[in-house]
Amino acid sequence: MGCESEGPPFVFINVNPLSTQNVNLEQGTVHVQLYPNPATDYFEIICEEEIEEVVIYSITGVKEKEERGNIRKISIDHLGKGIHFVFIKIADQIECVKLIKN
């Protein structure tokens, strides 16, 4: 009795696409931009506040890079082409920005 299956497991991931606009988790007090976006070898973080941490995830949710401190220029030459999500921690807020790597 129950559910049986042969072969590898099937996993369904529902991804809601984001635009290249910024996503604020806390309403509108921090403004962050990535330039250039799309990028090839690096991108720069443009914001007035001090950055505490930057974490980059693949579209599948795998952590690809983590930087601590007030980093403004991030090398991405090791990342694969496609969509990545850059989480930027500033004070008590986290900004998520979609990055396209060419």
PDB file of C-alpha atoms in Angstrom:
ATOM      1  CA  MET A   1       0.000   0.000   0.000  1.00  0.00           C
ATOM      2  CA  GLY A   2       1.214   3.535  -0.575  1.00  0.00           C
ATOM      3  CA  CYS A   3       3.044   5.235  -3.376  1.00  0.00           C
ATOM      4  CA  GLU A   4       5.784   3.394  -5.219  1.00  0.00           C
ATOM      5  CA  SER A   5       8.021   4.528  -8.033  1.00  0.00           C
ATOM      6  CA  GLU A   6      10.984   3.223  -9.958  1.00  0.00           C
ATOM      7  CA  GLY A   7      13.830   5.349 -11.255  1.00  0.00           C
ATOM      8  CA  PRO A   8      15.228   8.644 -10.054  1.00  0.00           C
ATOM      9  CA  PRO A   9      13.028  10.947  -7.984  1.00  0.00           C
ATOM     10  CA  PHE A  10      11.166  13.718  -9.774  1.00  0.00           C
ATOM     11  CA  VAL A  11      11.386  17.144  -8.189  1.00  0.00           C
ATOM     12  CA  PHE A  12       9.171  20.015  -9.323  1.00  0.00           C
ATOM     13  CA  ILE A  13      10.468  23.510  -8.679  1.00  0.00           C
ATOM     14  CA  ASN A  14       8.108  26.404  -9.240  1.00  0.00           C
ATOM     15  CA  VAL A  15      10.107  29.561  -9.945  1.00  0.00           C
ATOM     16  CA  ASN A  16       8.333  32.871 -10.230  1.00  0.00           C
ATOM     17  CA  PRO A  17      10.446  34.981 -12.583  1.00  0.00           C
ATOM     18  CA  LEU A  18      11.625  38.345 -11.312  1.00  0.00           C
ATOM     19  CA  SER A  19      12.272  41.381 -13.425  1.00  0.00           C
ATOM     20  CA  THR A  20      15.680  43.054 -13.357  1.00  0.00           C
ATOM     21  CA  GLN A  21      14.189  45.585 -10.955  1.00  0.00           C
ATOM     22  CA  ASN A  22      15.129  45.557  -7.289  1.00  0.00           C
ATOM     23  CA  VAL A  23      13.084  43.593  -4.785  1.00  0.00           C
ATOM     24  CA  ASN A  24      12.887  45.268  -1.372  1.00  0.00           C
ATOM     25  CA  LEU A  25      12.130  43.000   1.569  1.00  0.00           C
ATOM     26  CA  GLU A  26      11.540  46.058   3.700  1.00  0.00           C
ATOM     27  CA  GLN A  27       9.661  48.894   2.000  1.00  0.00           C
ATOM     28  CA  GLY A  28      11.758  51.413   0.093  1.00  0.00           C
ATOM     29  CA  THR A  29      14.447  52.614   2.494  1.00  0.00           C
ATOM     30  CA  VAL A  30      17.470  51.161   0.650  1.00  0.00           C
ATOM     31  CA  HIS A  31      18.114  51.520  -3.064  1.00  0.00           C
ATOM     32  CA  VAL A  32      20.609  49.149  -4.709  1.00  0.00           C
ATOM     33  CA  GLN A  33      21.620  48.746  -8.343  1.00  0.00           C
ATOM     34  CA  LEU A  34      24.009  46.383 -10.104  1.00  0.00           C
ATOM     35  CA  TYR A  35      26.071  47.693 -13.009  1.00  0.00           C
ATOM     36  CA  PRO A  36      26.524  46.416 -15.626  1.00  0.00           C
ATOM     37  CA  ASN A  37      23.537  44.099 -15.730  1.00  0.00           C
ATOM     38  CA  PRO A  38      23.785  41.914 -17.813  1.00  0.00           C
ATOM     39  CA  ALA A  39      27.435  41.411 -16.847  1.00  0.00           C
ATOM     40  CA  THR A  40      30.322  39.271 -18.096  1.00  0.00           C
ATOM     41  CA  ASP A  41      33.313  39.287 -15.721  1.00  0.00           C
ATOM     42  CA  TYR A  42      32.248  41.511 -12.813  1.00  0.00           C
ATOM     43  CA  PHE A  43      29.546  43.846 -11.557  1.00  0.00           C
ATOM     44  CA  GLU A  44      29.545  46.828  -9.255  1.00  0.00           C
ATOM     45  CA  ILE A  45      27.067  47.479  -6.462  1.00  0.00           C
ATOM     46  CA  ILE A  46      25.753  51.013  -6.469  1.00  0.00           C
ATOM     47  CA  CYS A  47      24.237  52.159  -3.179  1.00  0.00           C
ATOM     48  CA  GLU A  48      24.841  54.894  -0.637  1.00  0.00           C
ATOM     49  CA  GLU A  49      24.792  52.686   2.462  1.00  0.00           C
ATOM     50  CA  GLU A  50      27.569  50.450   3.787  1.00  0.00           C
ATOM     51  CA  ILE A  51      27.301  46.841   2.627  1.00  0.00           C
ATOM     52  CA  GLU A  52      27.695  44.095   5.242  1.00  0.00           C
ATOM     53  CA  GLU A  53      27.465  40.981   3.072  1.00  0.00           C
ATOM     54  CA  VAL A  54      26.879  39.882  -0.531  1.00  0.00           C
ATOM     55  CA  VAL A  55      25.709  36.360  -1.398  1.00  0.00           C
ATOM     56  CA  ILE A  56      25.117  35.105  -4.942  1.00  0.00           C
ATOM     57  CA  TYR A  57      22.798  32.167  -5.660  1.00  0.00           C
ATOM     58  CA  SER A  58      22.135  30.289  -8.883  1.00  0.00           C
ATOM     59  CA  ILE A  59      18.633  30.062 -10.311  1.00  0.00           C
ATOM     60  CA  THR A  60      18.423  26.615  -8.657  1.00  0.00           C
ATOM     61  CA  GLY A  61      19.254  28.003  -5.204  1.00  0.00           C
ATOM     62  CA  VAL A  62      22.888  26.886  -4.958  1.00  0.00           C
ATOM     63  CA  LYS A  63      25.140  29.346  -3.098  1.00  0.00           C
ATOM     64  CA  GLU A  64      27.867  30.342  -5.567  1.00  0.00           C
ATOM     65  CA  LYS A  65      29.745  33.135  -3.816  1.00  0.00           C
ATOM     66  CA  GLU A  66      29.797  34.963  -0.492  1.00  0.00           C
ATOM     67  CA  GLU A  67      31.646  38.186   0.354  1.00  0.00           C
ATOM     68  CA  ARG A  68      31.664  40.015   3.686  1.00  0.00           C
ATOM     69  CA  GLY A  69      32.433  43.669   4.210  1.00  0.00           C
ATOM     70  CA  ASN A  70      31.799  46.819   2.232  1.00  0.00           C
ATOM     71  CA  ILE A  71      32.555  45.207  -1.141  1.00  0.00           C
ATOM     72  CA  ARG A  72      31.507  47.225  -4.213  1.00  0.00           C
ATOM     73  CA  LYS A  73      33.068  45.295  -7.126  1.00  0.00           C
ATOM     74  CA  ILE A  74      32.372  41.555  -7.401  1.00  0.00           C
ATOM     75  CA  SER A  75      34.149  39.184  -9.798  1.00  0.00           C
ATOM     76  CA  ILE A  76      31.791  36.706 -11.480  1.00  0.00           C
ATOM     77  CA  ASP A  77      34.050  35.207 -14.155  1.00  0.00           C
ATOM     78  CA  HIS A  78      33.689  31.765 -12.493  1.00  0.00           C
ATOM     79  CA  LEU A  79      29.858  31.799 -12.676  1.00  0.00           C
ATOM     80  CA  GLY A  80      27.991  30.059 -15.469  1.00  0.00           C
ATOM     81  CA  LYS A  81      25.931  32.033 -17.958  1.00  0.00           C
ATOM     82  CA  GLY A  82      22.332  32.674 -17.002  1.00  0.00           C
ATOM     83  CA  ILE A  83      20.292  34.138 -14.178  1.00  0.00           C
ATOM     84  CA  HIS A  84      21.696  34.564 -10.674  1.00  0.00           C
ATOM     85  CA  PHE A  85      20.269  36.239  -7.573  1.00  0.00           C
ATOM     86  CA  VAL A  86      22.413  38.663  -5.588  1.00  0.00           C
ATOM     87  CA  PHE A  87      21.408  39.151  -1.944  1.00  0.00           C
ATOM     88  CA  ILE A  88      22.914  42.286  -0.428  1.00  0.00           C
ATOM     89  CA  LYS A  89      22.723  42.800   3.339  1.00  0.00           C
ATOM     90  CA  ILE A  90      22.697  46.427   4.452  1.00  0.00           C
ATOM     91  CA  ALA A  91      22.076  47.128   8.155  1.00  0.00           C
ATOM     92  CA  ASP A  92      18.895  45.196   9.053  1.00  0.00           C
ATOM     93  CA  GLN A  93      17.684  44.827   5.462  1.00  0.00           C
ATOM     94  CA  ILE A  94      18.379  42.455   2.591  1.00  0.00           C
ATOM     95  CA  GLU A  95      18.029  43.455  -1.048  1.00  0.00           C
ATOM     96  CA  CYS A  96      17.626  40.775  -3.720  1.00  0.00           C
ATOM     97  CA  VAL A  97      18.596  41.787  -7.245  1.00  0.00           C
ATOM     98  CA  LYS A  98      18.433  39.584 -10.326  1.00  0.00           C
ATOM     99  CA  LEU A  99      21.740  39.435 -12.217  1.00  0.00           C
ATOM    100  CA  ILE A 100      22.144  38.147 -15.756  1.00  0.00           C
ATOM    101  CA  LYS A 101      25.581  36.689 -16.583  1.00  0.00           C
ATOM    102  CA  ASN A 102      26.515  36.651 -20.274  1.00  0.00           C
TER     103      ASN A 102
END
